[in-house]
Structures are given as structure tokens and as C-alpha cells.
Amino acid sequence: SPAILRVGPERTLKAPSDAARMARAGDTVEIDAGLYLNDYAEWTQPDLTIRGMGGMVHLQSTELIPNSKAIWIVSGDNTVIENVEFSGARVADGNGAGIRHQGGNLSLRNTFFHHNEFSVLTGADTNASLDVQSSRFWFQKRPNTFSHGIYVGALKRFTLMGSHIKGTDRGHQIKSRALENYIFYNRIEDLPEGNASRLVDLSNCGLSFIIGNDMHQALTTQNGDAIGYGAEGCEGRSKRERSLFVINNTFVNEAWNGTL
């Protein structure tokens, strides 16, 4: 039967990586709030719920990540992660992430990604999805090149709701190649003197809804476009997957040549 695994400095399982090795399909992992330094894990089991208890669980990396991918690699299907913070992710090739999404459906709720090379990097499984609610993506940066605030591959569906993205270095605040995109009621902004590119870049089209967002493009942006759609081509996408709806958003674009 599904079990509850409890993790914390005063418990038998001291670190999230201990629970990742022991968990079975359907388990719930409850992690005591606090800092877990340089602890890396791969979650392979399906139907897991992983949540911080009593506050945020902070997974901080201060070194090159040994698995060369991410603080957490999520390979299972139907994974839910709640109340977890990721910072400092970096690897030798510059593609370090707080989470590398390699599985099926992944849901993030009240998560916080900051000062990583990438926050979340996904694969290109057209049967998989990424659903993000009430989360923050701040100050992703890579040395000597651009980053993206959140980078979604060619998944079946990407949803971002009630979240805050800011301070991305030179790349797009949101970049997605998903077949369907639902971007609802977020704050997406470049800070004063910020150097991010587009606020939203839907590189290969996709059936996309951008609704009710508060969007701010800085004067010093790397790209005058607030939204890019199909900029890298829409080959192989159906007529339905070449539809964009931009509804009831607030745009402030301070770029001297700013456009939608």
C-alpha cells in the first residue's frame, strides 16, 4: 500500500535523496522545512507526491552537480511537487536545472526557483505535460550565454497559472515548444535595466492561450517583441496547433521599438 515517508534532520531519513531511493509507486514524501545543502536526487517512481512541511524546503547547490543535469531529476509519471525551493543549480556544460523533467505528467505547486542556470528543463515527450501553479522563477543565469526563465520542450501541454517570473538573463522569460500552452494570470516582467529577451516565446506555435497576465518589458530589453509566436517555424503543427489567443492582458513595453 502507498506509504508516507518523512524526511528531516531529526528523522530516520535525513535527506530527500534518502527518500528517493526508498520510495515506491504512489507514496507521499513529506520533507521538513529547512535547508538541504548539495543533496541531489532522481525520482523514478510513478504517482509520487513530494511536499515540504512547515514551510519551504530549500534544495541549494553550491557545487557542480554530480549527475550533470539537475538538483532533482524527475523520471516518473504523475509526480506532484509542493513547497520546494531550488537554487544554485549549475553543471559543467552550463545546462544545470533545478528540475530536469524526463517523465510523464509533472505538477509544481508553490515552488521557487532562483539563481539557477535554468529553473526547469523538460524533454520532448508529446505524451507528457508540465503544470505549474503559484510558483516563482527569479534570476536564472548562465555564464557567457543566455538562459530562459522556464524552458519547455515539445510536450503535449504546458500550463502556467498564478506565478511570477522575473530577472531572466538575456533569454526569454518563458520559452515553450509545447503543442498546447495555457498561460493564465501571471506576473511576467523584466526589471528596470533588465536584459531579458521576449516575455513569452512560443517557438513552434502550438494551440496557445495567454490570458489575464501582467506583462512588463524593460527599456533595456534584448528584444523589442513582448510575445514571439512561431519564430522558429511551425512545421508539422496542425491548423488547430497554429492558433494563438491573447486576451485581457496588461502590457507595459518600454522598449524604444517595442511591439506585440
XYZ file of C-alpha atoms in Angstrom:
260
model
C 0.000 0.000 0.000
C 1.153 3.599 -0.544
C 3.199 4.895 2.373
C 4.151 8.261 3.848
C 7.920 8.770 4.049
C 9.024 11.544 6.407
C 12.333 13.305 5.878
C 14.249 15.682 8.114
C 17.407 16.172 10.191
C 15.753 14.587 13.234
C 14.193 11.684 11.331
C 15.453 8.309 10.120
C 15.532 9.610 6.545
C 17.808 12.649 6.813
C 17.682 13.995 3.263
C 15.357 13.914 0.235
C 17.813 11.682 -1.628
C 17.286 9.008 1.058
C 13.549 9.031 0.341
C 14.145 8.945 -3.425
C 15.987 5.640 -3.023
C 13.284 4.089 -0.816
C 10.022 5.399 -2.278
C 7.603 3.163 -4.153
C 4.824 3.952 -6.585
C 2.044 6.022 -5.018
C 3.993 7.092 -1.932
C 3.894 10.549 -0.359
C 7.189 12.099 0.737
C 6.883 14.766 3.446
C 10.061 16.812 3.967
C 10.586 19.034 6.995
C 11.184 22.672 6.089
C 14.777 23.843 6.072
C 17.991 23.902 4.061
C 19.296 20.741 2.396
C 22.724 21.547 1.015
C 24.166 19.758 -2.025
C 21.654 16.921 -1.824
C 20.703 15.556 -5.258
C 18.025 13.010 -6.152
C 16.363 11.197 -9.030
C 12.677 10.358 -8.610
C 11.797 7.418 -10.865
C 8.612 6.108 -9.217
C 5.155 6.933 -10.661
C 2.351 8.675 -8.761
C 4.566 10.351 -6.161
C 3.616 13.393 -4.098
C 6.608 15.255 -2.659
C 5.873 18.183 -0.367
C 7.553 20.476 2.107
C 6.021 20.532 5.583
C 6.028 23.507 7.935
C 7.401 25.890 5.314
C 9.641 25.771 2.269
C 12.176 23.025 1.702
C 15.295 24.651 0.220
C 17.474 22.486 -2.026
C 20.620 24.566 -2.513
C 23.593 23.587 -4.647
C 26.969 25.258 -4.146
C 28.975 22.992 -6.448
C 28.840 21.438 -9.900
C 26.007 18.894 -9.768
C 27.465 15.358 -9.927
C 24.717 13.967 -12.201
C 25.454 16.738 -14.751
C 21.726 17.559 -15.066
C 19.768 18.914 -12.122
C 19.238 19.086 -8.381
C 16.231 16.813 -8.912
C 15.696 14.590 -11.948
C 12.035 13.593 -12.251
C 11.594 10.495 -14.426
C 8.337 9.059 -13.092
C 4.809 9.749 -14.283
C 2.191 11.787 -12.397
C 4.573 13.488 -9.967
C 3.417 16.351 -7.721
C 5.952 18.647 -6.018
C 4.823 21.249 -3.455
C 6.553 23.819 -1.231
C 10.090 23.253 -2.517
C 12.779 25.837 -3.378
C 15.707 25.214 -5.767
C 18.770 27.422 -6.082
C 22.349 27.378 -7.337
C 21.956 24.655 -9.991
C 24.952 24.553 -12.329
C 26.781 21.870 -14.303
C 29.893 21.718 -16.463
C 28.070 22.235 -19.779
C 26.002 25.178 -18.480
C 22.623 23.413 -18.646
C 22.082 22.840 -14.957
C 18.489 22.995 -13.727
C 16.573 22.943 -10.502
C 14.437 20.188 -12.039
C 15.072 18.124 -15.158
C 11.669 16.801 -16.237
C 12.198 13.486 -18.017
C 8.958 11.703 -17.120
C 5.255 11.955 -17.895
C 2.995 14.441 -16.125
C 4.620 16.786 -13.606
C 2.774 19.289 -11.382
C 4.578 22.052 -9.468
C 2.735 23.965 -6.747
C 4.209 26.774 -4.658
C 7.726 26.113 -5.882
C 10.523 28.694 -6.029
C 13.442 28.625 -8.487
C 16.145 31.273 -8.281
C 19.777 31.817 -9.294
C 19.996 28.611 -11.328
C 21.309 28.170 -14.863
C 17.788 27.016 -15.732
C 14.802 26.601 -13.448
C 13.058 23.696 -15.210
C 14.228 21.898 -18.336
C 11.883 19.376 -19.940
C 12.205 16.712 -22.580
C 10.162 16.499 -25.782
C 7.684 13.721 -24.948
C 4.414 14.609 -26.684
C 2.530 12.440 -24.161
C 3.877 14.390 -21.175
C 2.765 17.624 -19.529
C 4.004 20.295 -17.145
C 1.516 22.082 -14.888
C 2.806 24.976 -12.752
C 0.727 26.892 -10.199
C 1.570 29.639 -7.695
C 5.320 29.455 -8.257
C 8.264 31.847 -8.720
C 11.087 31.819 -11.270
C 13.672 34.501 -10.486
C 17.138 35.383 -11.834
C 18.083 32.361 -13.928
C 21.532 32.970 -15.423
C 24.282 31.079 -17.261
C 27.899 32.181 -17.687
C 28.760 33.711 -21.070
C 25.402 32.902 -22.712
C 21.653 33.314 -22.287
C 19.237 31.465 -20.028
C 15.432 31.174 -20.043
C 13.187 31.725 -17.049
C 11.439 28.432 -17.801
C 12.170 26.240 -20.837
C 9.583 23.716 -22.017
C 10.264 21.256 -24.829
C 7.733 19.749 -27.237
C 5.401 18.383 -24.552
C 1.716 17.694 -25.089
C 0.673 20.503 -22.716
C 2.195 23.316 -20.662
C 0.184 25.257 -18.079
C 1.437 28.215 -16.045
C -1.017 29.876 -13.659
C -0.756 32.442 -10.858
C 3.044 32.589 -10.973
C 5.802 35.228 -11.098
C 8.752 35.279 -13.493
C 11.406 37.989 -13.454
C 15.076 38.805 -13.916
C 15.956 36.269 -16.635
C 19.409 36.939 -18.112
C 19.335 37.592 -21.880
C 16.930 34.763 -22.728
C 13.134 34.596 -22.798
C 11.185 34.755 -19.560
C 9.051 31.849 -20.864
C 10.091 29.652 -23.778
C 7.849 26.767 -24.815
C 7.665 24.350 -27.744
C 4.631 22.525 -26.335
C 1.723 21.510 -28.562
C -0.645 23.353 -26.188
C 0.153 26.323 -23.930
C -2.074 27.809 -21.216
C -0.512 30.914 -19.645
C -3.054 32.409 -17.232
C -2.945 35.202 -14.626
C 0.812 35.526 -14.123
C 3.201 38.395 -13.487
C 5.869 38.222 -16.223
C 8.375 41.047 -16.018
C 11.812 42.331 -16.805
C 13.194 44.507 -14.033
C 14.433 48.086 -14.576
C 17.656 47.901 -16.617
C 16.936 44.206 -17.173
C 18.264 42.421 -20.236
C 15.808 39.588 -20.887
C 14.521 38.880 -24.393
C 10.812 38.201 -25.044
C 8.346 37.841 -22.219
C 6.794 34.792 -23.902
C 8.308 32.870 -26.807
C 6.191 30.059 -28.297
C 8.860 28.987 -30.701
C 6.967 26.397 -32.763
C 3.387 27.703 -32.494
C 1.004 25.426 -30.571
C -2.611 25.948 -29.556
C -1.914 28.769 -27.120
C -3.884 30.937 -24.711
C -2.248 33.933 -22.997
C -4.946 35.329 -20.725
C -5.092 37.810 -17.856
C -1.345 38.312 -17.398
C 0.510 41.402 -16.161
C 3.471 41.769 -18.551
C 6.299 44.300 -18.375
C 9.083 44.683 -20.946
C 12.035 46.841 -19.853
C 13.596 49.697 -21.796
C 16.876 47.774 -21.906
C 15.391 44.501 -23.197
C 17.373 42.356 -25.642
C 14.278 42.053 -27.854
C 11.530 44.581 -28.542
C 8.862 41.887 -29.005
C 6.747 41.121 -25.963
C 5.463 37.848 -27.461
C 7.000 35.674 -30.156
C 4.912 33.040 -31.926
C 6.295 30.524 -34.410
C 9.613 32.336 -34.712
C 11.451 29.022 -35.244
C 8.859 27.514 -37.594
C 5.605 25.597 -37.188
C 6.288 22.590 -39.402
C 4.259 19.528 -38.502
C 1.707 21.503 -36.495
C -1.968 21.156 -37.380
C -4.232 24.113 -38.103
C -5.510 23.864 -34.532
C -1.916 23.935 -33.283
C -1.309 27.201 -35.164
C -3.806 29.212 -33.105
C -2.895 31.952 -30.639
C -5.350 33.762 -28.349
C -4.110 36.801 -26.387
C -6.934 38.049 -24.160
C -7.303 40.602 -21.325
C -3.612 41.077 -20.583
C -1.924 44.249 -19.380
C 1.190 45.123 -21.407
C 3.806 47.699 -20.499
C 6.533 47.749 -23.171
C 9.173 50.397 -22.574
C 11.472 49.310 -25.412
C 12.010 52.145 -27.899
C 10.943 49.834 -30.736
C 8.591 47.710 -28.681
C 5.943 45.584 -30.423
C 3.473 42.886 -29.507
